[in-house]
PDB file of C-alpha atoms and ligand atoms in Angstrom:
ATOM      1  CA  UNK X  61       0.000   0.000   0.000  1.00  0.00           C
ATOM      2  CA  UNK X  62       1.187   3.562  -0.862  1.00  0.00           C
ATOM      3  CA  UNK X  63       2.058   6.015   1.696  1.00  0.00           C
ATOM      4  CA  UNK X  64      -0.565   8.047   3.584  1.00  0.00           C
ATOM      5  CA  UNK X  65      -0.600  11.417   2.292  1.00  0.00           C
ATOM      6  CA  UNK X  66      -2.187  14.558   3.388  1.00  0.00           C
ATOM      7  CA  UNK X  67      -5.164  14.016   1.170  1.00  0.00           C
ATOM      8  CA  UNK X  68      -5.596  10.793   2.740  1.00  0.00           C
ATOM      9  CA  UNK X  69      -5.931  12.114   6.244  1.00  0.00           C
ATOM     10  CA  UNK X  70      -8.407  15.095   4.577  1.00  0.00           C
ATOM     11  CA  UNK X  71     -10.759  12.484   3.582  1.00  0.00           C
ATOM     12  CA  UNK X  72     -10.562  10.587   6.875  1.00  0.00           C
ATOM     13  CA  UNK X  73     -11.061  14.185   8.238  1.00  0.00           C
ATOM     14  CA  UNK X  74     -13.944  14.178   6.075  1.00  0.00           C
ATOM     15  CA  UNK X  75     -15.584  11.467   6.973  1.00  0.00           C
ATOM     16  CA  UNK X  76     -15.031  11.801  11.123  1.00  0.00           C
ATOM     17  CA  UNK X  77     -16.530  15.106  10.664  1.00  0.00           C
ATOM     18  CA  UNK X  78     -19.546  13.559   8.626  1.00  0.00           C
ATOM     19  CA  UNK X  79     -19.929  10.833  11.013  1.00  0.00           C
ATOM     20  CA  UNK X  80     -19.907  13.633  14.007  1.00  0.00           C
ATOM     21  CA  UNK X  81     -22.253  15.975  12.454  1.00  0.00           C
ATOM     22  CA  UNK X  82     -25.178  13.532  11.821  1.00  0.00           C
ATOM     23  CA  UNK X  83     -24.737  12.009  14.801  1.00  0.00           C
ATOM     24  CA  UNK X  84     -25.174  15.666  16.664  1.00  0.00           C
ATOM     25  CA  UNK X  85     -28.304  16.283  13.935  1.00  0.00           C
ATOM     26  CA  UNK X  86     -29.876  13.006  15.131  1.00  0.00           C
ATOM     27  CA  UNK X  87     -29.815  14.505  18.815  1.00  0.00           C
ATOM     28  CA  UNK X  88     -30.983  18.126  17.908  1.00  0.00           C
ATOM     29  CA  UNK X  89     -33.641  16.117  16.556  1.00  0.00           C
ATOM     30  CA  UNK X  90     -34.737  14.159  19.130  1.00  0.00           C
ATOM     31  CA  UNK X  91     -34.291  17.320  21.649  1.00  0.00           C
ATOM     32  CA  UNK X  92     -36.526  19.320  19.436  1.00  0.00           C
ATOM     33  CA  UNK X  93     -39.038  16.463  19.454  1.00  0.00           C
ATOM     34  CA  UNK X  94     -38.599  15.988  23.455  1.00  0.00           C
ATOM     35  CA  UNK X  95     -38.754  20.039  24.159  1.00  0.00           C
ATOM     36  CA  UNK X  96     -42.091  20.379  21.841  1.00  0.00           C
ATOM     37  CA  UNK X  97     -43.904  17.244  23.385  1.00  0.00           C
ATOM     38  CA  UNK X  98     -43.236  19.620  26.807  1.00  0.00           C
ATOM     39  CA  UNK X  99     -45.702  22.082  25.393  1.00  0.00           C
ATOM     40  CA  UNK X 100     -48.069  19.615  23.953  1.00  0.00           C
ATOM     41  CA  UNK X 101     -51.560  18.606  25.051  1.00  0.00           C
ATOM     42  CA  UNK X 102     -50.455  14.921  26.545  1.00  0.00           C
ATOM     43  CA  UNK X 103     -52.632  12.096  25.004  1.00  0.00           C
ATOM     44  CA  UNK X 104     -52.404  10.366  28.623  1.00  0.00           C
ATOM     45  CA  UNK X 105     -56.034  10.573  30.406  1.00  0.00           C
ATOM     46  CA  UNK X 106     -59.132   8.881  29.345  1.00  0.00           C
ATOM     47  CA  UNK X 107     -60.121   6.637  26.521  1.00  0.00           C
ATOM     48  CA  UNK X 108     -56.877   7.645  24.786  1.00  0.00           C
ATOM     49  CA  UNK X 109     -55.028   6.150  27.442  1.00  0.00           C
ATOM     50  CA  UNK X 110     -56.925   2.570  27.402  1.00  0.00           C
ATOM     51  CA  UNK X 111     -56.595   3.298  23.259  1.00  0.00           C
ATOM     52  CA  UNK X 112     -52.813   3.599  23.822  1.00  0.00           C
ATOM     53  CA  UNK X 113     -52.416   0.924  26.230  1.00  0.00           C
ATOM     54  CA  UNK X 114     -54.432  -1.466  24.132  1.00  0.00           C
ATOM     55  CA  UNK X 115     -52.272  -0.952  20.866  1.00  0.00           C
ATOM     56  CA  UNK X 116     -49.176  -0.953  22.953  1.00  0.00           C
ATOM     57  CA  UNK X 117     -50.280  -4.589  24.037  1.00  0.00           C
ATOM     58  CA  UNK X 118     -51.414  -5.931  20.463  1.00  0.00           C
ATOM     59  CA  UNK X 119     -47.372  -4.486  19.791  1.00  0.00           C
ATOM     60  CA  UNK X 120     -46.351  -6.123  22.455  1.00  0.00           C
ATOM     61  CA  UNK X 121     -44.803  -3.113  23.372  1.00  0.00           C
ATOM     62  CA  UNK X 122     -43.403  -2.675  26.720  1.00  0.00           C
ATOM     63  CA  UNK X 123     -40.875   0.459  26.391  1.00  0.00           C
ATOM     64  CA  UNK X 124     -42.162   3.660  27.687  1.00  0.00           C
ATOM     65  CA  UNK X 125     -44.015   5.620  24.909  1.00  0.00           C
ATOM     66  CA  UNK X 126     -45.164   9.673  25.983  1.00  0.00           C
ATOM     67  CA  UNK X 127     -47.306  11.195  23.138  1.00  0.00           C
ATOM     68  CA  UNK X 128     -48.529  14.348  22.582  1.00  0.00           C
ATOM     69  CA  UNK X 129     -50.302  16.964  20.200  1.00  0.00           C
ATOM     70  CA  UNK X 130     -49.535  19.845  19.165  1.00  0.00           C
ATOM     71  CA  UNK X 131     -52.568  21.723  18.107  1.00  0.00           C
ATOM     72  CA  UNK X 132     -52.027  23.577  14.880  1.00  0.00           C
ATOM     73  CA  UNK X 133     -53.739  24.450  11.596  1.00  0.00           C
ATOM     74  CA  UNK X 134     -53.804  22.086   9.065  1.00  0.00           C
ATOM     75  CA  UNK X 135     -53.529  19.056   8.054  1.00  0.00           C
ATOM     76  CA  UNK X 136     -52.282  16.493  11.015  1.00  0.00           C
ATOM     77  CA  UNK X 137     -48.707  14.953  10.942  1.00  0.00           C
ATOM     78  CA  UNK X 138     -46.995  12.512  13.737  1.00  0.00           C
ATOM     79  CA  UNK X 139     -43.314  11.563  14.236  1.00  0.00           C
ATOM     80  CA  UNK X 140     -41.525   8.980  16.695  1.00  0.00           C
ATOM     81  CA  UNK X 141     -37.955   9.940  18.410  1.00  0.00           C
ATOM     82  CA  UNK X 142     -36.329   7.342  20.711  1.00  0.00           C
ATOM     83  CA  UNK X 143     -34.045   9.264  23.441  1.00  0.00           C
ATOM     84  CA  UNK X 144     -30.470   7.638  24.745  1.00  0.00           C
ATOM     85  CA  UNK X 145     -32.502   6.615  27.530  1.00  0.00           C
ATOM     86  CA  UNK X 146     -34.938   4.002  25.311  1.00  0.00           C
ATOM     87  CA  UNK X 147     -37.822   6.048  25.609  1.00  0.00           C
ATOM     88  CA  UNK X 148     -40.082   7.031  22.419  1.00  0.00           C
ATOM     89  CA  UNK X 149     -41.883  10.434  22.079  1.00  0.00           C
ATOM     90  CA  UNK X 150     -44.631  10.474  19.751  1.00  0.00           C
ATOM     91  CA  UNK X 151     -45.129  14.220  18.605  1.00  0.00           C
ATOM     92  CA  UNK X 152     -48.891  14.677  16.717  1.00  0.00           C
ATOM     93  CA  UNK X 153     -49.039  17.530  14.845  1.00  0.00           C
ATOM     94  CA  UNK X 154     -52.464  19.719  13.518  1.00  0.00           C
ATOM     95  CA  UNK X 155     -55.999  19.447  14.847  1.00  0.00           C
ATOM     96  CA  UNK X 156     -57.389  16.623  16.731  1.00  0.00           C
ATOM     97  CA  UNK X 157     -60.734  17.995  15.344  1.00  0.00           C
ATOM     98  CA  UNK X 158     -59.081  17.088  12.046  1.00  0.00           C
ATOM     99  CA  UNK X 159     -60.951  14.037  10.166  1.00  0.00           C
ATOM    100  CA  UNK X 160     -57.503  12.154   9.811  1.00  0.00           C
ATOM    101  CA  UNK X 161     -58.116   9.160  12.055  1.00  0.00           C
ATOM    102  CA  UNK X 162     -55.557   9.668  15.057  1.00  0.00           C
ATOM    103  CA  UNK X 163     -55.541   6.147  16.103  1.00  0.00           C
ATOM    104  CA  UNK X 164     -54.195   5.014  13.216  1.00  0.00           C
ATOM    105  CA  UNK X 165     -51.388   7.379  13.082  1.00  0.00           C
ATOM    106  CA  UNK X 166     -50.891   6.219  16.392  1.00  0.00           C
ATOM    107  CA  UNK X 167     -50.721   2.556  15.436  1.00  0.00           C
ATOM    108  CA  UNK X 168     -48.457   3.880  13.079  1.00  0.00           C
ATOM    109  CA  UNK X 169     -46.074   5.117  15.073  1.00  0.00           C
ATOM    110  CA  UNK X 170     -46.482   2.522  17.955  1.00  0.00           C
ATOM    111  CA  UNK X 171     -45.380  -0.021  15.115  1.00  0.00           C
ATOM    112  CA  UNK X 172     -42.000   2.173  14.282  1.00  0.00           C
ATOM    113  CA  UNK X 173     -41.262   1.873  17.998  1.00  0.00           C
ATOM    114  CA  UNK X 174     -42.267  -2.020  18.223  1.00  0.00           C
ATOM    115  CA  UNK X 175     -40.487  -2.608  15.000  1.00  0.00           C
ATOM    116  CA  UNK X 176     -37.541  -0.916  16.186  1.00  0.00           C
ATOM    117  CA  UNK X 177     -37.397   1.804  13.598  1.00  0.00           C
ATOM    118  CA  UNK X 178     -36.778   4.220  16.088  1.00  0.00           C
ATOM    119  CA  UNK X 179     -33.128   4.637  16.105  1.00  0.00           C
ATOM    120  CA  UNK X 180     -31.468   3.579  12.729  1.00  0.00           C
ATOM    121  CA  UNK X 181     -28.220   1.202  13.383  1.00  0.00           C
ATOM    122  CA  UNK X 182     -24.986   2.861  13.212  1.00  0.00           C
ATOM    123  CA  UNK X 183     -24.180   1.489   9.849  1.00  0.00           C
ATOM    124  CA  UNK X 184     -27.633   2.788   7.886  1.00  0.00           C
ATOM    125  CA  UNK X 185     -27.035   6.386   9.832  1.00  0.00           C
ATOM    126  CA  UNK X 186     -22.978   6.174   8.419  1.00  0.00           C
ATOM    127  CA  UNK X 187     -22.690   3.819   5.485  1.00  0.00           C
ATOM    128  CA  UNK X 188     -22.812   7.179   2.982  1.00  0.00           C
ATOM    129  CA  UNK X 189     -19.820   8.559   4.776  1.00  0.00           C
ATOM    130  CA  UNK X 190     -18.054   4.850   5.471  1.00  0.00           C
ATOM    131  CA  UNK X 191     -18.364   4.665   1.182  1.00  0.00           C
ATOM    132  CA  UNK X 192     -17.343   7.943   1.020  1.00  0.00           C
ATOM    133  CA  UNK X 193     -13.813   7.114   2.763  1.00  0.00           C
ATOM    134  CA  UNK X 194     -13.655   3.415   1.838  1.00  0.00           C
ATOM    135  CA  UNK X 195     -14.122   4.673  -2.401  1.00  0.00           C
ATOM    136  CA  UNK X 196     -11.574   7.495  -2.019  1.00  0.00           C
ATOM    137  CA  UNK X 197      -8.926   5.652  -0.295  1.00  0.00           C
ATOM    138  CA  UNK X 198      -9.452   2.835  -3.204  1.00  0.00           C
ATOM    139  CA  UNK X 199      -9.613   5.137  -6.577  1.00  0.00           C
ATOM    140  CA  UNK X 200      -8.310   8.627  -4.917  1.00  0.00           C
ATOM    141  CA  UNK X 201     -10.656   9.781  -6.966  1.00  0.00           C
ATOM    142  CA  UNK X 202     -13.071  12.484  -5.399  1.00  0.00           C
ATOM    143  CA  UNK X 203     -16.239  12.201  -7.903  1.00  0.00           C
ATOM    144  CA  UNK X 204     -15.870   8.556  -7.732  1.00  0.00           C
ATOM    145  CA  UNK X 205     -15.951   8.749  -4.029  1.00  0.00           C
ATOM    146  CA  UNK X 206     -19.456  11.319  -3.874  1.00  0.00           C
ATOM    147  CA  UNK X 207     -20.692   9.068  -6.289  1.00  0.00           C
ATOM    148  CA  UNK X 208     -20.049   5.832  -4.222  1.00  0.00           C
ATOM    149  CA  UNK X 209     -22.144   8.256  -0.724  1.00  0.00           C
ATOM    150  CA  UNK X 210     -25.053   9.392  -3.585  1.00  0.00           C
ATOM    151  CA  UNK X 211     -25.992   5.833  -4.461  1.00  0.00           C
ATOM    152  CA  UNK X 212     -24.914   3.911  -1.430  1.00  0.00           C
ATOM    153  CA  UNK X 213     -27.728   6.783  -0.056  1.00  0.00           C
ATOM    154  CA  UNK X 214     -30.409   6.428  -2.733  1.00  0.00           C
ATOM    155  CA  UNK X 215     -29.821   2.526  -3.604  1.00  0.00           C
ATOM    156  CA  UNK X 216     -29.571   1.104  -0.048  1.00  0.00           C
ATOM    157  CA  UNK X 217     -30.127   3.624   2.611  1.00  0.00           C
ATOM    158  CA  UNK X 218     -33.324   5.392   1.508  1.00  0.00           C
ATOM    159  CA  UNK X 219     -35.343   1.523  -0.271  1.00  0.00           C
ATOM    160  CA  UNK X 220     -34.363   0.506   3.458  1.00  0.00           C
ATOM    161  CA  UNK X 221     -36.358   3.364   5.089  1.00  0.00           C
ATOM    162  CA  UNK X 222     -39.009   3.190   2.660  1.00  0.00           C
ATOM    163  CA  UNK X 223     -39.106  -0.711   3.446  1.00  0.00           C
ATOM    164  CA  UNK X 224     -39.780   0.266   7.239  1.00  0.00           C
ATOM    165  CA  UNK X 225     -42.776   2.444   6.194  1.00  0.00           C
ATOM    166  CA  UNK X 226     -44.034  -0.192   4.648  1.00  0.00           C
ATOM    167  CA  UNK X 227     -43.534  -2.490   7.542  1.00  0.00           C
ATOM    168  CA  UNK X 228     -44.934   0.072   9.668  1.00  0.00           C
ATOM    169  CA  UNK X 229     -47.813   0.614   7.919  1.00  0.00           C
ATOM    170  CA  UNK X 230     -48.370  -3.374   7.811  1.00  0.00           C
ATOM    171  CA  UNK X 231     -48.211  -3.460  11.374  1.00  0.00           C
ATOM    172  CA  UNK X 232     -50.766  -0.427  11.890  1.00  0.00           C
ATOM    173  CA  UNK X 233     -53.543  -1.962   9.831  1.00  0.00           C
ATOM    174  CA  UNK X 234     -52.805  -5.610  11.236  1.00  0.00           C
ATOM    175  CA  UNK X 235     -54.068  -3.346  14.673  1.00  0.00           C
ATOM    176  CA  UNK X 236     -56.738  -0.547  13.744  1.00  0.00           C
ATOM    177  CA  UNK X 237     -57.632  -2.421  10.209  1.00  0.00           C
ATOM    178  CA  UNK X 238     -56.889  -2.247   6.701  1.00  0.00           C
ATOM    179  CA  UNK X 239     -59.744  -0.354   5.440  1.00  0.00           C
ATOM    180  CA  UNK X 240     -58.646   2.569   8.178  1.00  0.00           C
ATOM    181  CA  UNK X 241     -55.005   2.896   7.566  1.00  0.00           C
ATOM    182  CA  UNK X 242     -55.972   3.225   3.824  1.00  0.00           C
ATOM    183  CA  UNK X 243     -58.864   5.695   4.255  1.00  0.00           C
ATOM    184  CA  UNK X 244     -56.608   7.362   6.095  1.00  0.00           C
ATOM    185  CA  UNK X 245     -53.222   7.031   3.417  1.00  0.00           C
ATOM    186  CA  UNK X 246     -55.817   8.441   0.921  1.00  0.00           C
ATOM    187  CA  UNK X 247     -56.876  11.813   3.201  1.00  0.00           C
ATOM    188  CA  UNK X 248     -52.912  12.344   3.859  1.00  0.00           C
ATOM    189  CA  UNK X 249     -52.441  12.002  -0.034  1.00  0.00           C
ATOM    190  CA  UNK X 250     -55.319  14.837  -0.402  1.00  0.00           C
ATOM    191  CA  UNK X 251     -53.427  16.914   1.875  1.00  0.00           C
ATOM    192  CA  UNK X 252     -50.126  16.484   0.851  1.00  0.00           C
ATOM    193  CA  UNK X 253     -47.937  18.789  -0.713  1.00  0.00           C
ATOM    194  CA  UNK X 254     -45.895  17.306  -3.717  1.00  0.00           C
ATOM    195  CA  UNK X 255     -42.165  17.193  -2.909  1.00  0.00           C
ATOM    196  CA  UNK X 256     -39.269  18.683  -5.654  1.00  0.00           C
ATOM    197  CA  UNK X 257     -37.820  15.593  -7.522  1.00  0.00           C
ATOM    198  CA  UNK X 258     -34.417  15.465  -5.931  1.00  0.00           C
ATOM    199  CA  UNK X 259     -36.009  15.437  -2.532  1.00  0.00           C
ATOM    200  CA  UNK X 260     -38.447  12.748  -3.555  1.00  0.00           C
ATOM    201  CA  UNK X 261     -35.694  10.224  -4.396  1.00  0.00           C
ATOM    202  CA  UNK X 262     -34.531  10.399  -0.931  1.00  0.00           C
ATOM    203  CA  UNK X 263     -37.120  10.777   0.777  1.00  0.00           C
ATOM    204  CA  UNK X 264     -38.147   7.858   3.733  1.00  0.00           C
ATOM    205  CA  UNK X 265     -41.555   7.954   3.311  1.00  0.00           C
ATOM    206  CA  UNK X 266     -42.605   5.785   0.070  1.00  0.00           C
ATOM    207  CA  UNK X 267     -45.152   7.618  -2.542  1.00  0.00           C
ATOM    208  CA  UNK X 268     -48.549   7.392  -0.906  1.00  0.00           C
ATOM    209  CA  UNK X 269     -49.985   5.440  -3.834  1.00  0.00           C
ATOM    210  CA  UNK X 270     -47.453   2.397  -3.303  1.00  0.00           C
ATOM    211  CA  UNK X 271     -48.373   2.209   0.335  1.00  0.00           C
ATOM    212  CA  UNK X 272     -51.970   2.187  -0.355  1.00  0.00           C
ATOM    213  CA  UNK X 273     -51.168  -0.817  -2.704  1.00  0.00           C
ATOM    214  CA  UNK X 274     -49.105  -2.571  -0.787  1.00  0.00           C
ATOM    215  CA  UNK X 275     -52.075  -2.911   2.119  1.00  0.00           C
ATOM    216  CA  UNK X 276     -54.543  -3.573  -0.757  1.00  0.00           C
ATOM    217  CA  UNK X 277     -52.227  -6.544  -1.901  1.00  0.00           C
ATOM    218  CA  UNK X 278     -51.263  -8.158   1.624  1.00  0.00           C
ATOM    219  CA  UNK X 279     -54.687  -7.416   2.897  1.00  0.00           C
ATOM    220  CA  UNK X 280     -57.001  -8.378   0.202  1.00  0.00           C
ATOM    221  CA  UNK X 281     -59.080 -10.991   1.124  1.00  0.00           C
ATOM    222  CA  UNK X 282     -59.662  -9.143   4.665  1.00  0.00           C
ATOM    223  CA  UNK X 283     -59.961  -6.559   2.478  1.00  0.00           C
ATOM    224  CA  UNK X 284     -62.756  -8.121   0.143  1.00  0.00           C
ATOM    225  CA  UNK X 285     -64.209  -9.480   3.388  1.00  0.00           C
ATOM    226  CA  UNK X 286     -65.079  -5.942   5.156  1.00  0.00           C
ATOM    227  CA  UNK X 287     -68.575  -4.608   4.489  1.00  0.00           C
ATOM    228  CA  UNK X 288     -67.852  -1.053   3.780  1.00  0.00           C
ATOM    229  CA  UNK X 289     -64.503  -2.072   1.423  1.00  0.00           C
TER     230      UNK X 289
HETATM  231 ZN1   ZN W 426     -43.642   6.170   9.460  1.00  0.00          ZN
END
């Protein structure tokens, strides 16, 4: 092997400092999460709580989950965080008046957390950078090296988080039923605002029309078998 040169210690550089900064974005995140969730309305009293408790079960979920709403304008949005400490915060966002069905973003969510979504493994979180470092050191070639972190991000890293959608979404009508999750898929898709191309190819959520499908294809004959399908 040739000598290490100053470039070579660059890119290492590089790729520490990549590695660093998206760790510290991944806990800005989950403070900002944790910090709104403060000011929220808790979902903790009531028939929410016997709602929560019973999805948590048909999870078998046993971690501690807080959720709460935000109450804002527009159309309603949800998003899981799990803290150091291996507790999930489920932030709602828009109006609980607003005909989305809540429980199934709930179940939803509650299947990220079962699923263990939550917190991505080092390697999905770094493999962009890892590529980055491992193609630069092997062609010292820079291009070749951005190329290797674009496609190791939009061939592996993003069909991976797409696949857990899908999973999750599995998992939220195997609990609240088919026939809701896609009602509600449908209502999100009517509320939706379309997303530029470059950000739609690396985006984690999967277009809503493929999710719909993919319930309508696992779930058909329950599907077929529910009166008001
Ligand atoms: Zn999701």
């Amino acid at each position: 092997m040739e000598n290490i040169t100053g470039r070579d210690v660059t890119v290492g550089g590089l790729v520490i400092a990549w590695i660093a900064i998206s760790k510290q974005m991944e806990r800005c995140e989950v403070d900002n999460i944790c910090r709104r969730y403060e000011h929220s309305t808790v979902l903790s009293s009531g028939g929410w709580r016997s709602i929560i408790n019973e999805q948590k079960r048909r999870l078998r979920l046993t971690d501690n989950v807080f959720i709460g709403i935000e109450d804002q304008e527009g159309p309603i949005n949800a998003e899981i965080v799990q803290t150091e400490g291996e507790d999930h915060y489920v932030l709602l966002t828009g109006s609980v008046e607003h005909p989305i069905n809540v429980e199934v973003l709930l179940a939803h969510e509650l299947a990220h957390a079962a699923l263990r979504h939550t917190r991505g493994s080092w390697l999905s979180s770094n493999l962009a950078a890892v590529l980055f470092g491992v193609a630069y050191i092997l062609t010292t070639n820079i291009f070749l090296a951005i190329l290797a972190a674009v496609l190791a991000e939009s061939l592996l890293i993003t069909p991976m988080r797409q696949q857990e959608e899908f999973d999750a979404d599995r998992k939220a009508a195997e609990i609240a039923g088919p026939q809701k999750v896609i009602e509600t898929l449908e209502l999100l898709k009517r509320t939706e605002k379309p997303l530029p191309v470059v950000d739609s190819i690396f985006s984690n959520h999967p277009p809503i029309d493929e999710r719909i499908k993919r319930i309508h294809d696992y779930f058909s004959p329950v599907l077929l078998c529910e009166p008001d399908a």
